[in-house]
Coordinates of C-alpha atoms and ligand atoms in Angstrom, one line a residue:
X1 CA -12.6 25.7 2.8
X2 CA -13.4 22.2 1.9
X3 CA -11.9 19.9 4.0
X4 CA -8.9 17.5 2.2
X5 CA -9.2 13.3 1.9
X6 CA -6.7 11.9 4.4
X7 CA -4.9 8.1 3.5
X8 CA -3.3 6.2 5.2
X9 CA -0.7 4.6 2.8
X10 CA 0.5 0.9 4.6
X11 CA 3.9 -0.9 4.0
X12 CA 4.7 -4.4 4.5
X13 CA 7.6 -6.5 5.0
X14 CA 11.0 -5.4 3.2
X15 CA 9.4 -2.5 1.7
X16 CA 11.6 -0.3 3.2
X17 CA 14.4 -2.3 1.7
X18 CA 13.2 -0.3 -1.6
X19 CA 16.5 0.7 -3.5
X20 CA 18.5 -1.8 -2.4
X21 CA 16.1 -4.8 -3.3
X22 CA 15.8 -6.2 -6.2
X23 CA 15.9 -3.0 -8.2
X24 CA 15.6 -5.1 -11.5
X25 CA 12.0 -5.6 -9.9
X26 CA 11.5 -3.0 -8.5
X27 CA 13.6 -0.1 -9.2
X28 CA 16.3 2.0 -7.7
X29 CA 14.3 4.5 -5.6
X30 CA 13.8 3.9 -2.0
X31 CA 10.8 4.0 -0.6
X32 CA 11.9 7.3 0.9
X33 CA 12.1 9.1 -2.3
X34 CA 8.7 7.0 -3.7
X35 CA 6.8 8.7 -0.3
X36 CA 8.4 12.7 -1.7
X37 CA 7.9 11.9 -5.5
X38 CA 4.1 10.7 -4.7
X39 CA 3.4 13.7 -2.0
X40 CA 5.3 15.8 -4.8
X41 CA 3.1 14.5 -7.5
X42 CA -0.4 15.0 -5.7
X43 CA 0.2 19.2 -5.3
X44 CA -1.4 18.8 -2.0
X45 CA -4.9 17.5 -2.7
X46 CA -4.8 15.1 0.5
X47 CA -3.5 14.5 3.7
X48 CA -1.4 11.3 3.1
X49 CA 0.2 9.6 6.5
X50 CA 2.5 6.7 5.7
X51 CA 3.5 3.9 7.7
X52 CA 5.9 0.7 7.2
X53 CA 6.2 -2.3 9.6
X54 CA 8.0 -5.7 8.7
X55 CA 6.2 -7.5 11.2
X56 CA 2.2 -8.9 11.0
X57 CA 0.8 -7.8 14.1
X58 CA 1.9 -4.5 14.3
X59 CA 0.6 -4.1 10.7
X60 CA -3.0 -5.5 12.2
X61 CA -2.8 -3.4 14.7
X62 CA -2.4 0.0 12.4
X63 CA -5.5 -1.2 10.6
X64 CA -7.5 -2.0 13.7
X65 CA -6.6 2.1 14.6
X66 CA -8.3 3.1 11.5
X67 CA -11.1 1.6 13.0
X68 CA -11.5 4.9 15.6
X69 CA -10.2 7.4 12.8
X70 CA -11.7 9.4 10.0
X71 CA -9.7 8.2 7.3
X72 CA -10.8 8.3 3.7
X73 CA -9.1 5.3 2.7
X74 CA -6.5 3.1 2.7
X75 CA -3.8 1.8 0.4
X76 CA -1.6 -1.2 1.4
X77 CA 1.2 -2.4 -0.3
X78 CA 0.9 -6.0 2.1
X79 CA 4.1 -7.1 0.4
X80 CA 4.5 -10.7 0.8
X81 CA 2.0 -10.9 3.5
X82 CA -0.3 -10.5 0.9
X83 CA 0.5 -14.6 -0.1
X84 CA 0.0 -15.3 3.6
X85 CA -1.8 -14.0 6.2
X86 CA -5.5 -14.4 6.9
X87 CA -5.0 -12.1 10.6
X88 CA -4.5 -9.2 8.2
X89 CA -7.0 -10.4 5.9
X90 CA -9.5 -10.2 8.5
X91 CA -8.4 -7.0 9.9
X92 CA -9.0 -5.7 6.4
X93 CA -12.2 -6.7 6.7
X94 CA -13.4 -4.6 9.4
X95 CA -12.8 -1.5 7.8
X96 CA -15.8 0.4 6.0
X97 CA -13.3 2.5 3.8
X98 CA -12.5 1.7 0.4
X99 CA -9.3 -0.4 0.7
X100 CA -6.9 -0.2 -2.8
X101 CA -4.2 -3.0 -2.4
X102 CA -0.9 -2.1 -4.4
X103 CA 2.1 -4.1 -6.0
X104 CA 5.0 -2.3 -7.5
X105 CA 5.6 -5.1 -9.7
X106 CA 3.1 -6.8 -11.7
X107 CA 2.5 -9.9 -9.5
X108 CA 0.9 -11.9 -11.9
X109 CA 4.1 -12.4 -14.6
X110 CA 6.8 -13.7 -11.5
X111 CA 6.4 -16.5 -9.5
X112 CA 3.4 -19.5 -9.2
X113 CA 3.6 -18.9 -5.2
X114 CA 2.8 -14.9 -5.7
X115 CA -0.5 -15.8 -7.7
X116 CA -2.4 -16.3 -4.4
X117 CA -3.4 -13.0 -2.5
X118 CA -5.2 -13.4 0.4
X119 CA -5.6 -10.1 1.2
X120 CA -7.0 -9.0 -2.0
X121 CA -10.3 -10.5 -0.6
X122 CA -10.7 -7.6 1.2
X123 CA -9.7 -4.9 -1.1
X124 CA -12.1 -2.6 -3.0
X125 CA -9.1 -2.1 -5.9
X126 CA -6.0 -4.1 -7.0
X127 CA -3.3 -2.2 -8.9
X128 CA -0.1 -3.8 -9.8
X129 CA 2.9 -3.0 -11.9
X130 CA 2.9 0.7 -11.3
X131 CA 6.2 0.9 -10.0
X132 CA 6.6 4.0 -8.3
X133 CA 3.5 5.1 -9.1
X134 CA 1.8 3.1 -7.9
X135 CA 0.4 4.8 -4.8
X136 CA 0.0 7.8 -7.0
X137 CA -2.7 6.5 -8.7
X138 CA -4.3 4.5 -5.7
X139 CA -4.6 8.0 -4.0
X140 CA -5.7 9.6 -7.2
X141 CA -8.2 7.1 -8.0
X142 CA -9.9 8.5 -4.9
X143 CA -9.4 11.9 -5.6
X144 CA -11.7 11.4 -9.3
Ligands
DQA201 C1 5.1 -6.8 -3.8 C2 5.0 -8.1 -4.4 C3 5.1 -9.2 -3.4 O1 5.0 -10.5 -4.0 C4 6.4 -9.1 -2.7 O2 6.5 -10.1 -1.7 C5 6.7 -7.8 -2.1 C6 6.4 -6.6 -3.0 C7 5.1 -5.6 -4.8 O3 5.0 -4.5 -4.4 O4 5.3 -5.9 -6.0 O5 7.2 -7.6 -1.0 O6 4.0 -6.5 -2.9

């Protein structure tokens, strides 16, 4: 038997607010039911481990672990940490495994301050306005 990809799929800030936030943007699942549609969705091709953290360092710190583990890739959803923070930018870039950053929303139609993403420096692939599938396809697009 082959063995399967494993991801690590990150969260940012207010992500697991899903639901509850700005559904208009985002929709009305929670991030909950987004983590069973997408593990429902990929019929057990991969290992998928998920992990949310509102706060910077402890998101720098998950990526710094991936540094010591056999991952395949990784897909981060930095939320709005994406318009700010160089310390995950340069965590990003010490990993040697493809990186595919995610937005729910399409990032580029809202606002002016949402245009800059500093952590898509880092990132192999940038998919946005997916809604909930978008880590679906940012697993999937390593699966091909
Ligand atoms: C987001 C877009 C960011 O601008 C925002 O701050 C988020 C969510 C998205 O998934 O569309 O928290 O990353």
């Amino acid at each position: 038997m082959t063995s399967q990809k494993k991801f690590l799929i990150i969260n940012g800030p207010n992500l697991n607010m899903l639901g509850l936030r700005q559904p208009e943007i985002y929709g009305d699942l929670s991030l909950q039911d987004i983590i069973e549609y997408t593990e429902k969705k990929l019929l057990n091709k991969c290992e998928c481990h998920w992990y949310q953290s509102n706060i910077e360092g402890e998101i720098v710190g998950r990526i710094q672990e991936l540094t010591k583990q056999d991952y395949s890739a990784l897909v981060i959803n930095p939320g709005a940490y994406s318009h700010t923070s160089v310390a995950i930018l340069d965590a990003l870039h010490i990993l040697k495994i493809p990186i595919i950053e995610v937005h729910l929303s399409n990032t580029h139609r809202r606002e002016e301050f949402r245009q800059t993403k500093l952590t898509a420096k880092a990132s192999t692939i940038i998919m946005e306005g997916l809604g909930k599938n978008a880590y679906f396809m940012a697993i999937e697009s390593q699966l091909l």
